[in-house]
Amino acid sequence: MRVSAEQRRRELAAAALRVVVRDGVAAATIRAIVAEAGMKLASFHYAYRSRDEVLREVVRLVVEGERETTAAALAEAAAPPASGRADEAGGPELLAALTRRTLGAYLASVHADPGREQGMLELTFTALRTPELEGVAAEQYAQYRGLVAEILAAGAELAGMRWTAPLEELARAIVAISDGLTVAALVDPDADLEPVLDLLVPALVARAEPALTAERIPG
Amino acid sequence: MRVSAEQRRRELAAAALRVVVRDGVAAATIRAIVAEAGMKLASFHYAYRSRDEVLREVVRLVVEGERETTAAALAEAAAPPASGRADEAGGPELLAALTRRTLGAYLASVHADPGREQGMLELTFTALRTPELEGVAAEQYAQYRGLVAEILAAGAELAGMRWTAPLEELARAIVAISDGLTVAALVDPDADLEPVLDLLVPALVARAEPALTAERIPG
DNA sequence: GCGCGTCTGGGACAGTTGTCCCACTTCGGG
DNA sequence: CCCGAAGTGGGACAACTGTCCCAGACGCGC
């Protein structure tokens, strides 16, 4: 079977991601990657120049994946409104519920597939230690913050609220909180992190106030 | 020069820690460790059975180090009271300042020596992936939480406050926050994390109330 | 139909790794 | 003083790594 180099690149990157998630970055050798992809060793250097290059691609792949997950999450968050929302629940309470639910969903995904987020953090650390991957980690996290900012904006709109702190600032805080929760969930999968969410979510929502909608301005 | 096996174990563990901090866990090969310690390769297997065994020892070493750092931090936190404290500043404000200062000091240490905390996280992740190191990560974080709980108790006492949430719960949250801030500082060393602290510290202090001291009970 | 460039297969290479071994040195107690 | 045990030195080993090479097979455009 003959496949284009571009197709091969994608398959190899996907295989590399699977290996990283399952066995960790350290185990993601070129041989392990091509085996996962069901290819021959030589095919690798036909598609990529080096191991670092695949890892860079993997990070890109992951960020893209998060983007899709985010989009899905946003759609889902917008779904349950049918049961009546903006009028029934107050803005702040709704925003808190949304924030809470989103963070909770993320945490559930970590519990469901711990290797995934651990692999991501391992990738980040590898990038930080590898000169050839300079800037990859920073870029990865900039993307994360951008995604979170989108979610924040969407959530506020949904709840009829307005953030009183810069979105980038809030996004940075949430990304940090997510990473912290991730490590906590990885190290101690049985721990109940709900109280931690209860502690942190209000701090976030405290940075929002009811938005003045067009309907309410006339008063 | 002839040294005892015990001495050699300590020196090797210390050398291993230096390598992990400077070059990462992946670079901490047996040869790199003995080179760092200025020993011969054979000396290693005379002191340790395997690489995993040193890593386990390194984690223990690190936790001990954190314990000392913590003790020093507690002493320092107790120092500035000479300028008048409990009476001058309100309990909640003081507790907030203490919390803020402690987290800030930790963050400063990450900026001062990024490799150290990255190395610690790498060690944790390695432990999570290595069957021979099962339980090491959980133990490491249990110790962390214990240390933080001590700091919390001391801080509350200093400020004449009382925590209204279980100490273990608060400690878990703070450890998670610290990890999140660590990753943020590692990935983007130039970022200003002060606003994030401003956001999170009040959430913690909100779980404290003025303690009823003996002097105030009579009323 | 066919030639040429694209892609594949298998192997080879040097470097590095963890582990082990055996001859040697050095010390401490008799 | 001297012998046995504790500690040291240097090297060897197989396994594994990233990288590279070259002969061959395939498919597409002419």
Short mmCIF file of C-alpha atoms (C1' of nucleotides) in Angstrom, two decimals:
data_model
loop_
_atom_site.label_atom_id
_atom_site.label_comp_id
_atom_site.label_asym_id
_atom_site.label_seq_id
_atom_site.Cartn_x
_atom_site.Cartn_y
_atom_site.Cartn_z
CA MET A 1 0.00 0.00 0.00
CA ARG A 2 1.34 3.40 -0.95
CA VAL A 3 0.38 6.48 0.94
CA SER A 4 1.31 10.06 0.47
CA ALA A 5 3.95 11.60 2.67
CA GLU A 6 1.42 13.99 4.10
CA GLN A 7 -0.92 11.17 5.09
CA ARG A 8 2.01 9.33 6.60
CA ARG A 9 2.93 12.38 8.64
CA ARG A 10 -0.55 12.55 10.09
CA GLU A 11 -0.66 8.86 10.88
CA LEU A 12 2.73 8.96 12.52
CA ALA A 13 1.81 11.97 14.63
CA ALA A 14 -1.41 10.28 15.70
CA ALA A 15 0.49 7.12 16.55
CA ALA A 16 3.06 9.12 18.48
CA LEU A 17 0.29 10.74 20.46
CA ARG A 18 -1.19 7.36 21.31
CA VAL A 19 2.18 6.12 22.51
CA VAL A 20 2.76 9.24 24.59
CA VAL A 21 -0.65 8.93 26.18
CA ARG A 22 -0.34 5.23 26.86
CA ASP A 23 3.33 4.87 27.83
CA GLY A 24 4.69 8.37 28.37
CA VAL A 25 7.04 10.59 26.43
CA ALA A 26 10.10 8.62 27.46
CA ALA A 27 8.67 5.51 25.82
CA ALA A 28 7.81 7.35 22.62
CA THR A 29 10.87 6.23 20.70
CA ILE A 30 10.88 6.28 16.95
CA ARG A 31 10.64 2.51 16.88
CA ALA A 32 7.71 2.49 19.25
CA ILE A 33 5.95 5.11 17.15
CA VAL A 34 6.36 3.33 13.84
CA ALA A 35 5.29 0.06 15.45
CA GLU A 36 2.16 1.77 16.75
CA ALA A 37 1.51 3.12 13.28
CA GLY A 38 2.18 -0.28 11.70
CA MET A 39 4.95 1.11 9.55
CA LYS A 40 8.56 0.33 8.92
CA LEU A 41 11.38 2.22 10.56
CA ALA A 42 12.55 3.76 7.32
CA SER A 43 9.16 5.30 6.71
CA PHE A 44 9.67 7.51 9.68
CA HIS A 45 12.63 9.45 8.41
CA TYR A 46 10.89 9.75 5.12
CA ALA A 47 8.10 11.72 6.76
CA TYR A 48 9.93 13.46 9.60
CA ARG A 49 13.44 14.71 9.98
CA SER A 50 13.76 13.85 13.65
CA ARG A 51 11.96 12.75 16.78
CA ASP A 52 11.66 16.35 17.96
CA GLU A 53 9.81 17.21 14.79
CA VAL A 54 7.09 14.62 15.49
CA LEU A 55 6.75 15.76 19.05
CA ARG A 56 6.24 19.29 17.81
CA GLU A 57 3.55 17.98 15.50
CA VAL A 58 1.99 16.01 18.34
CA VAL A 59 1.64 19.14 20.42
CA ARG A 60 -0.07 20.83 17.51
CA LEU A 61 -2.34 17.81 17.15
CA VAL A 62 -3.24 17.95 20.81
CA VAL A 63 -4.05 21.63 20.79
CA GLU A 64 -6.29 21.00 17.82
CA GLY A 65 -7.95 18.20 19.74
CA GLU A 66 -8.55 20.47 22.70
CA ARG A 67 -10.04 22.98 20.34
CA GLU A 68 -12.59 20.45 19.14
CA THR A 69 -13.30 19.27 22.67
CA THR A 70 -13.83 22.87 23.63
CA ALA A 71 -16.20 23.47 20.78
CA ALA A 72 -18.18 20.41 21.80
CA ALA A 73 -18.21 21.52 25.41
CA LEU A 74 -19.47 24.93 24.41
CA ALA A 75 -22.23 23.36 22.39
CA GLU A 76 -23.20 21.14 25.30
CA ALA A 77 -23.11 24.02 27.73
CA ALA A 78 -25.46 25.89 25.46
CA ALA A 79 -27.74 22.88 25.26
CA PRO A 80 -29.46 22.60 28.67
CA PRO A 81 -30.88 26.11 28.38
CA ALA A 82 -34.06 24.73 26.86
CA SER A 83 -35.34 24.00 30.36
CA GLY A 84 -35.46 27.71 30.96
CA ARG A 85 -32.40 29.52 32.16
CA ALA A 86 -31.63 33.21 32.03
CA ASP A 87 -34.92 34.13 33.64
CA GLU A 88 -35.15 31.29 36.06
CA ALA A 89 -31.65 31.34 37.55
CA GLY A 90 -29.83 34.50 38.47
CA GLY A 91 -26.85 35.52 36.32
CA PRO A 92 -24.16 34.97 38.93
CA GLU A 93 -25.57 31.63 40.00
CA LEU A 94 -25.84 30.49 36.43
CA LEU A 95 -22.31 31.60 35.64
CA ALA A 96 -21.07 29.77 38.72
CA ALA A 97 -22.94 26.66 37.65
CA LEU A 98 -21.50 26.89 34.15
CA THR A 99 -17.97 27.41 35.40
CA ARG A 100 -18.36 24.64 37.87
CA ARG A 101 -19.76 22.25 35.31
CA THR A 102 -17.04 23.00 32.78
CA LEU A 103 -14.21 22.50 35.25
CA GLY A 104 -15.95 19.40 36.56
CA ALA A 105 -16.22 17.99 33.06
CA TYR A 106 -12.54 18.60 32.47
CA LEU A 107 -11.70 16.88 35.72
CA ALA A 108 -13.89 13.94 34.79
CA SER A 109 -11.99 13.62 31.53
CA VAL A 110 -8.73 13.47 33.46
CA HIS A 111 -10.10 10.71 35.62
CA ALA A 112 -11.41 8.88 32.59
CA ASP A 113 -8.07 9.02 30.75
CA PRO A 114 -5.28 10.01 33.12
CA GLY A 115 -2.55 9.14 30.67
CA ARG A 116 -3.76 11.77 28.28
CA GLU A 117 -3.24 14.80 30.47
CA GLN A 118 -0.12 13.34 32.00
CA GLY A 119 1.22 12.86 28.52
CA MET A 120 0.43 16.47 27.69
CA LEU A 121 2.28 17.75 30.72
CA GLU A 122 5.19 15.46 29.92
CA LEU A 123 5.25 16.88 26.42
CA THR A 124 5.29 20.39 27.81
CA PHE A 125 8.19 19.59 30.11
CA THR A 126 10.08 17.86 27.35
CA ALA A 127 9.62 20.91 25.17
CA LEU A 128 10.93 23.12 27.96
CA ARG A 129 14.10 21.01 28.23
CA THR A 130 14.69 20.56 24.52
CA PRO A 131 16.34 23.50 22.71
CA GLU A 132 14.96 22.25 19.39
CA LEU A 133 11.45 22.59 20.81
CA GLU A 134 11.95 26.08 22.13
CA GLY A 135 8.77 28.08 22.12
CA VAL A 136 6.54 25.04 21.65
CA ALA A 137 5.42 25.00 25.27
CA ALA A 138 4.76 28.73 25.34
CA GLU A 139 2.76 28.49 22.15
CA GLN A 140 0.82 25.50 23.49
CA TYR A 141 -0.20 27.38 26.59
CA ALA A 142 -1.02 30.54 24.70
CA GLN A 143 -3.47 28.45 22.70
CA TYR A 144 -4.90 26.97 25.87
CA ARG A 145 -5.45 30.43 27.30
CA GLY A 146 -7.08 31.53 24.09
CA LEU A 147 -9.48 28.61 24.23
CA VAL A 148 -10.32 29.25 27.85
CA ALA A 149 -10.90 32.91 27.06
CA GLU A 150 -13.40 31.87 24.40
CA ILE A 151 -15.18 29.66 26.88
CA LEU A 152 -15.23 32.47 29.41
CA ALA A 153 -16.71 34.87 26.93
CA ALA A 154 -19.33 32.39 25.86
CA GLY A 155 -20.20 31.53 29.44
CA ALA A 156 -20.61 35.14 30.43
CA GLU A 157 -22.84 35.81 27.47
CA LEU A 158 -24.94 32.78 28.30
CA ALA A 159 -25.38 33.96 31.85
CA GLY A 160 -25.94 37.58 30.96
CA MET A 161 -22.81 38.57 32.83
CA ARG A 162 -19.70 40.58 32.13
CA TRP A 163 -16.18 39.82 33.35
CA THR A 164 -14.67 42.63 35.36
CA ALA A 165 -11.09 41.40 34.99
CA PRO A 166 -9.15 41.07 31.75
CA LEU A 167 -10.08 37.87 30.01
CA GLU A 168 -6.43 36.89 29.56
CA GLU A 169 -5.91 37.20 33.28
CA LEU A 170 -8.86 34.99 34.09
CA ALA A 171 -7.82 32.53 31.42
CA ARG A 172 -4.34 32.32 32.87
CA ALA A 173 -5.77 31.62 36.29
CA ILE A 174 -8.09 28.93 34.99
CA VAL A 175 -5.36 27.21 33.01
CA ALA A 176 -3.22 27.19 36.14
CA ILE A 177 -6.09 25.83 38.20
CA SER A 178 -6.72 23.14 35.61
CA ASP A 179 -3.10 22.06 35.67
CA GLY A 180 -3.10 21.96 39.44
CA LEU A 181 -6.27 19.91 39.52
CA THR A 182 -4.81 17.63 36.87
CA VAL A 183 -1.74 16.86 38.92
CA ALA A 184 -3.90 16.33 42.00
CA ALA A 185 -6.15 13.91 40.11
CA LEU A 186 -3.17 12.04 38.66
CA VAL A 187 -1.34 11.63 41.93
CA ASP A 188 -4.40 10.74 43.98
CA PRO A 189 -7.17 9.45 41.71
CA ASP A 190 -9.39 8.59 44.65
CA ALA A 191 -9.32 12.03 46.19
CA ASP A 192 -12.48 14.08 46.15
CA LEU A 193 -11.69 17.35 44.42
CA GLU A 194 -15.22 18.72 44.62
CA PRO A 195 -14.44 20.81 47.70
CA VAL A 196 -11.52 22.36 45.84
CA LEU A 197 -13.86 23.34 43.04
CA ASP A 198 -16.29 24.74 45.59
CA LEU A 199 -13.45 26.84 46.89
CA LEU A 200 -12.14 28.14 43.59
CA VAL A 201 -15.20 28.67 41.43
CA PRO A 202 -16.63 31.50 43.53
CA ALA A 203 -13.30 33.31 43.28
CA LEU A 204 -13.65 33.28 39.52
CA VAL A 205 -17.29 34.27 39.42
CA ALA A 206 -16.46 37.12 41.79
CA ARG A 207 -14.78 38.70 38.80
CA ALA A 208 -18.06 39.05 36.95
CA GLU A 209 -21.02 41.38 37.23
CA PRO A 210 -24.43 41.44 35.58
CA ALA A 211 -24.17 42.82 32.10
CA LEU A 212 -26.41 45.72 31.19
CA THR A 213 -28.50 44.25 28.42
CA ALA A 214 -30.34 46.42 25.97
CA GLU A 215 -33.66 45.50 27.57
CA ARG A 216 -32.61 46.66 30.98
CA ILE A 217 -31.02 49.93 29.97
CA PRO A 218 -34.30 51.80 29.31
CA GLY A 219 -35.04 52.00 33.06
CA MET B 1 39.67 7.65 49.79
CA ARG B 2 37.35 5.15 51.38
CA VAL B 3 33.85 6.08 52.37
CA SER B 4 31.10 4.10 53.98
CA ALA B 5 28.26 2.75 51.89
CA GLU B 6 25.78 4.91 53.77
CA GLN B 7 27.75 8.08 53.05
CA ARG B 8 27.99 7.03 49.43
CA ARG B 9 24.25 6.54 49.24
CA ARG B 10 23.65 10.05 50.49
CA GLU B 11 26.19 11.58 48.11
CA LEU B 12 24.75 9.70 45.15
CA ALA B 13 21.21 10.73 45.98
CA ALA B 14 22.30 14.35 46.30
CA ALA B 15 24.15 14.13 43.00
CA ALA B 16 21.13 12.55 41.36
CA LEU B 17 18.98 15.39 42.58
CA ARG B 18 21.38 17.94 41.13
CA VAL B 19 21.31 16.20 37.77
CA VAL B 20 17.51 15.99 37.79
CA VAL B 21 17.25 19.67 38.61
CA ARG B 22 19.79 20.75 36.05
CA ASP B 23 19.10 18.41 33.15
CA GLY B 24 15.81 16.67 33.86
CA VAL B 25 14.86 13.16 34.89
CA ALA B 26 15.53 11.75 31.44
CA ALA B 27 19.15 12.86 31.65
CA ALA B 28 19.61 11.39 35.10
CA THR B 29 21.27 8.19 33.93
CA ILE B 30 23.42 6.18 36.28
CA ARG B 31 26.53 7.35 34.48
CA ALA B 32 25.50 10.99 34.70
CA ILE B 33 24.80 10.59 38.40
CA VAL B 34 28.12 9.00 39.27
CA ALA B 35 29.93 11.58 37.15
CA GLU B 36 28.15 14.33 39.06
CA ALA B 37 29.16 12.67 42.32
CA GLY B 38 32.72 12.21 41.11
CA MET B 39 32.54 8.47 41.55
CA LYS B 40 33.14 5.44 39.43
CA LEU B 41 30.37 3.53 37.77
CA ALA B 42 30.89 0.44 39.91
CA SER B 43 30.37 2.46 43.08
CA PHE B 44 26.80 2.99 42.11
CA HIS B 45 25.65 -0.58 42.21
CA TYR B 46 27.53 -0.99 45.40
CA ALA B 47 25.27 1.58 47.05
CA TYR B 48 22.01 1.14 45.15
CA ARG B 49 20.37 -1.78 43.51
CA SER B 50 18.88 0.13 40.60
CA ARG B 51 18.15 3.54 39.16
CA ASP B 52 14.62 3.42 40.48
CA GLU B 53 15.96 3.00 43.97
CA VAL B 54 17.95 6.26 43.77
CA LEU B 55 15.00 8.10 42.35
CA ARG B 56 12.92 6.92 45.27
CA GLU B 57 15.63 8.22 47.58
CA VAL B 58 15.75 11.51 45.68
CA VAL B 59 12.06 12.06 46.23
CA ARG B 60 12.55 11.46 49.93
CA LEU B 61 15.46 13.91 49.87
CA VAL B 62 13.33 16.52 48.16
CA VAL B 63 10.46 16.21 50.57
CA GLU B 64 12.93 16.63 53.40
CA GLY B 65 14.28 19.72 51.69
CA GLU B 66 10.80 21.15 51.38
CA ARG B 67 10.29 20.46 55.04
CA GLU B 68 13.31 22.57 55.92
CA THR B 69 12.33 25.30 53.50
CA THR B 70 8.91 25.29 55.09
CA ALA B 71 10.34 25.56 58.56
CA ALA B 72 12.46 28.52 57.46
CA ALA B 73 9.48 30.14 55.79
CA LEU B 74 7.43 29.72 58.94
CA ALA B 75 10.17 31.33 60.98
CA GLU B 76 10.40 34.22 58.54
CA ALA B 77 6.65 34.67 58.47
CA ALA B 78 6.70 34.92 62.22
CA ALA B 79 9.51 37.46 62.08
CA PRO B 80 7.94 40.71 60.78
CA PRO B 81 5.41 40.79 63.59
CA ALA B 82 7.77 42.92 65.66
CA SER B 83 6.45 45.97 63.83
CA GLY B 84 3.12 45.45 65.49
CA ARG B 85 0.63 43.11 63.98
CA ALA B 86 -2.32 41.44 65.57
CA ASP B 87 -3.63 44.67 66.98
CA GLU B 88 -2.73 46.92 64.08
CA ALA B 89 -4.00 44.89 61.15
CA GLY B 90 -7.26 43.03 61.16
CA GLY B 91 -7.18 39.24 61.34
CA PRO B 92 -8.54 38.57 57.85
CA GLU B 93 -6.30 41.16 56.23
CA LEU B 94 -3.28 39.79 58.01
CA LEU B 95 -4.14 36.23 57.07
CA ALA B 96 -4.56 37.33 53.48
CA ALA B 97 -1.21 39.08 53.57
CA LEU B 98 0.46 36.02 55.04
CA THR B 99 -1.10 33.69 52.51
CA ARG B 100 -0.25 36.03 49.74
CA ARG B 101 3.33 36.43 50.88
CA THR B 102 3.87 32.71 51.29
CA LEU B 103 2.53 31.85 47.86
CA GLY B 104 4.48 34.75 46.42
CA ALA B 105 7.68 33.51 48.02
CA TYR B 106 7.10 30.06 46.59
CA LEU B 107 6.51 31.53 43.17
CA ALA B 108 9.69 33.58 43.47
CA SER B 109 11.62 30.42 44.24
CA VAL B 110 10.25 28.83 41.09
CA HIS B 111 11.40 31.80 39.06
CA ALA B 112 14.78 31.75 40.75
CA ASP B 113 15.35 28.06 40.05
CA PRO B 114 12.86 26.78 37.49
CA GLY B 115 14.69 23.51 37.00
CA ARG B 116 14.06 22.54 40.57
CA GLU B 117 10.28 22.49 40.49
CA GLN B 118 10.23 21.15 36.97
CA GLY B 119 12.49 18.35 38.12
CA MET B 120 10.13 17.62 41.00
CA LEU B 121 7.15 17.38 38.71
CA GLU B 122 9.13 15.20 36.32
CA LEU B 123 9.99 12.94 39.22
CA THR B 124 6.34 12.72 40.18
CA PHE B 125 5.33 11.80 36.65
CA THR B 126 8.12 9.27 36.36
CA ALA B 127 6.96 7.69 39.60
CA LEU B 128 3.42 7.52 38.25
CA ARG B 129 4.61 5.65 35.15
CA THR B 130 7.06 3.33 36.87
CA PRO B 131 5.55 0.28 38.58
CA GLU B 132 8.64 -0.02 40.79
CA LEU B 133 7.93 3.46 42.13
CA GLU B 134 4.29 2.83 42.84
CA GLY B 135 3.04 4.86 45.74
CA VAL B 136 6.00 7.23 45.74
CA ALA B 137 4.07 10.05 44.10
CA ALA B 138 1.08 9.63 46.39
CA GLU B 139 3.35 9.64 49.43
CA GLN B 140 5.21 12.69 48.14
CA TYR B 141 2.01 14.67 47.77
CA ALA B 142 0.63 13.49 51.09
CA GLN B 143 3.76 14.97 52.65
CA TYR B 144 3.28 18.18 50.71
CA ARG B 145 -0.28 18.48 51.95
CA GLY B 146 0.88 17.82 55.47
CA LEU B 147 3.42 20.61 55.22
CA VAL B 148 0.91 23.02 53.80
CA ALA B 149 -1.53 22.11 56.55
CA GLU B 150 1.11 23.00 59.11
CA ILE B 151 1.68 26.34 57.43
CA LEU B 152 -2.04 26.98 57.35
CA ALA B 153 -2.39 26.24 61.03
CA ALA B 154 0.55 28.47 61.90
CA GLY B 155 -0.73 31.27 59.71
CA ALA B 156 -4.18 31.17 61.22
CA GLU B 157 -2.76 31.25 64.72
CA LEU B 158 -0.54 34.18 63.81
CA ALA B 159 -3.49 36.10 62.47
CA GLY B 160 -5.83 35.12 65.23
CA MET B 161 -8.09 33.33 62.80
CA ARG B 162 -9.68 29.93 62.48
CA TRP B 163 -10.16 27.91 59.31
CA THR B 164 -13.76 27.01 58.64
CA ALA B 165 -12.96 24.26 56.17
CA PRO B 166 -11.05 21.04 56.90
CA LEU B 167 -7.34 21.71 56.83
CA GLU B 168 -6.71 18.76 54.50
CA GLU B 169 -9.17 20.24 52.04
CA LEU B 170 -7.51 23.64 52.07
CA ALA B 171 -4.09 22.03 51.86
CA ARG B 172 -5.17 20.03 48.83
CA ALA B 173 -6.40 23.17 47.15
CA ILE B 174 -3.21 25.06 47.89
CA VAL B 175 -0.98 22.27 46.64
CA ALA B 176 -3.02 22.19 43.45
CA ILE B 177 -2.79 25.96 43.10
CA SER B 178 0.95 25.81 43.66
CA ASP B 179 1.38 23.19 40.98
CA GLY B 180 -0.71 25.21 38.58
CA LEU B 181 1.26 28.35 39.27
CA THR B 182 4.47 26.37 38.89
CA VAL B 183 3.55 25.16 35.43
CA ALA B 184 2.47 28.67 34.47
CA ALA B 185 5.77 30.13 35.67
CA LEU B 186 7.77 27.44 33.89
CA VAL B 187 6.00 27.80 30.58
CA ASP B 188 5.90 31.58 30.58
CA PRO B 189 8.55 32.98 32.91
CA ASP B 190 7.81 36.56 31.91
CA ALA B 191 4.13 36.40 32.71
CA ASP B 192 2.84 38.40 35.62
CA LEU B 193 1.12 35.99 37.98
CA GLU B 194 0.30 38.58 40.61
CA PRO B 195 -3.26 39.03 39.33
CA VAL B 196 -3.76 35.30 39.62
CA LEU B 197 -2.69 35.46 43.23
CA ASP B 198 -5.02 38.40 43.78
CA LEU B 199 -7.78 36.24 42.43
CA LEU B 200 -7.08 33.10 44.42
CA VAL B 201 -5.92 34.29 47.82
CA PRO B 202 -9.26 35.82 48.82
CA ALA B 203 -10.95 32.52 48.01
CA LEU B 204 -8.72 30.81 50.55
CA VAL B 205 -9.07 33.46 53.23
CA ALA B 206 -12.82 33.30 52.76
CA ARG B 207 -12.58 29.93 54.50
CA ALA B 208 -11.42 31.53 57.74
CA GLU B 209 -13.13 33.45 60.49
CA PRO B 210 -11.85 35.32 63.53
CA ALA B 211 -10.95 32.93 66.30
CA LEU B 212 -12.57 33.40 69.67
CA THR B 213 -9.57 33.99 71.84
CA ALA B 214 -9.71 33.53 75.58
CA GLU B 215 -9.56 37.28 76.08
CA ARG B 216 -12.64 37.93 74.00
CA ILE B 217 -14.78 35.19 75.38
CA PRO B 218 -15.56 36.88 78.69
CA GLY B 219 -17.73 39.47 76.96
"C1'" DG C 1 4.10 0.79 -22.77
"C1'" DC C 2 7.56 2.65 -20.20
"C1'" DG C 3 10.74 5.47 -17.72
"C1'" DC C 4 11.51 8.29 -13.82
"C1'" DG C 5 10.65 9.98 -9.57
"C1'" DT C 6 8.26 8.67 -5.38
"C1'" DC C 7 8.00 5.54 -1.87
"C1'" DT C 8 9.31 1.02 0.71
"C1'" DG C 9 12.04 -2.66 2.81
"C1'" DG C 10 15.69 -4.44 5.44
"C1'" DG C 11 19.76 -3.83 7.31
"C1'" DA C 12 23.78 -1.44 9.30
"C1'" DC C 13 26.03 1.93 12.10
"C1'" DA C 14 27.89 4.29 16.19
"C1'" DG C 15 26.57 5.87 20.54
"C1'" DT C 16 24.36 5.22 24.99
"C1'" DT C 17 22.08 2.73 28.36
"C1'" DG C 18 21.57 -0.59 32.73
"C1'" DT C 19 23.81 -4.34 34.65
"C1'" DC C 20 27.38 -7.37 35.99
"C1'" DC C 21 32.01 -9.35 36.92
"C1'" DC C 22 36.63 -10.03 38.64
"C1'" DA C 23 41.08 -8.51 39.92
"C1'" DC C 24 42.92 -5.17 42.94
"C1'" DT C 25 43.60 -2.12 47.02
"C1'" DT C 26 42.95 -0.77 51.57
"C1'" DC C 27 41.69 -0.95 56.17
"C1'" DG C 28 40.73 -2.95 60.97
"C1'" DG C 29 41.12 -6.48 64.34
"C1'" DG C 30 43.68 -10.37 65.99
"C1'" DC D 1 52.56 -7.95 61.72
"C1'" DC D 2 49.17 -9.83 58.68
"C1'" DC D 3 44.86 -11.83 57.04
"C1'" DG D 4 40.09 -11.52 55.76
"C1'" DA D 5 36.57 -8.60 54.58
"C1'" DA D 6 34.96 -4.22 52.95
"C1'" DG D 7 35.38 -1.21 49.28
"C1'" DT D 8 37.36 0.22 44.41
"C1'" DG D 9 38.72 0.19 39.61
"C1'" DG D 10 38.23 -0.78 34.92
"C1'" DG D 11 36.19 -3.14 31.63
"C1'" DA D 12 32.74 -6.13 29.36
"C1'" DC D 13 28.15 -7.30 27.93
"C1'" DA D 14 23.68 -7.25 25.62
"C1'" DA D 15 19.96 -4.32 24.73
"C1'" DC D 16 18.33 -0.27 22.96
"C1'" DT D 17 18.51 4.20 20.90
"C1'" DG D 18 18.53 7.83 16.67
"C1'" DT D 19 20.18 8.08 12.22
"C1'" DC D 20 21.45 6.73 7.71
"C1'" DC D 21 22.01 4.06 3.32
"C1'" DC D 22 20.96 1.50 -0.75
"C1'" DA D 23 18.61 -1.78 -3.45
"C1'" DG D 24 14.21 -2.59 -4.97
"C1'" DA D 25 9.08 -1.88 -5.95
"C1'" DC D 26 5.47 0.84 -7.27
"C1'" DG D 27 2.51 4.36 -9.76
"C1'" DC D 28 1.75 8.23 -12.65
"C1'" DG D 29 2.45 11.04 -16.75
"C1'" DC D 30 4.09 10.91 -21.28
#
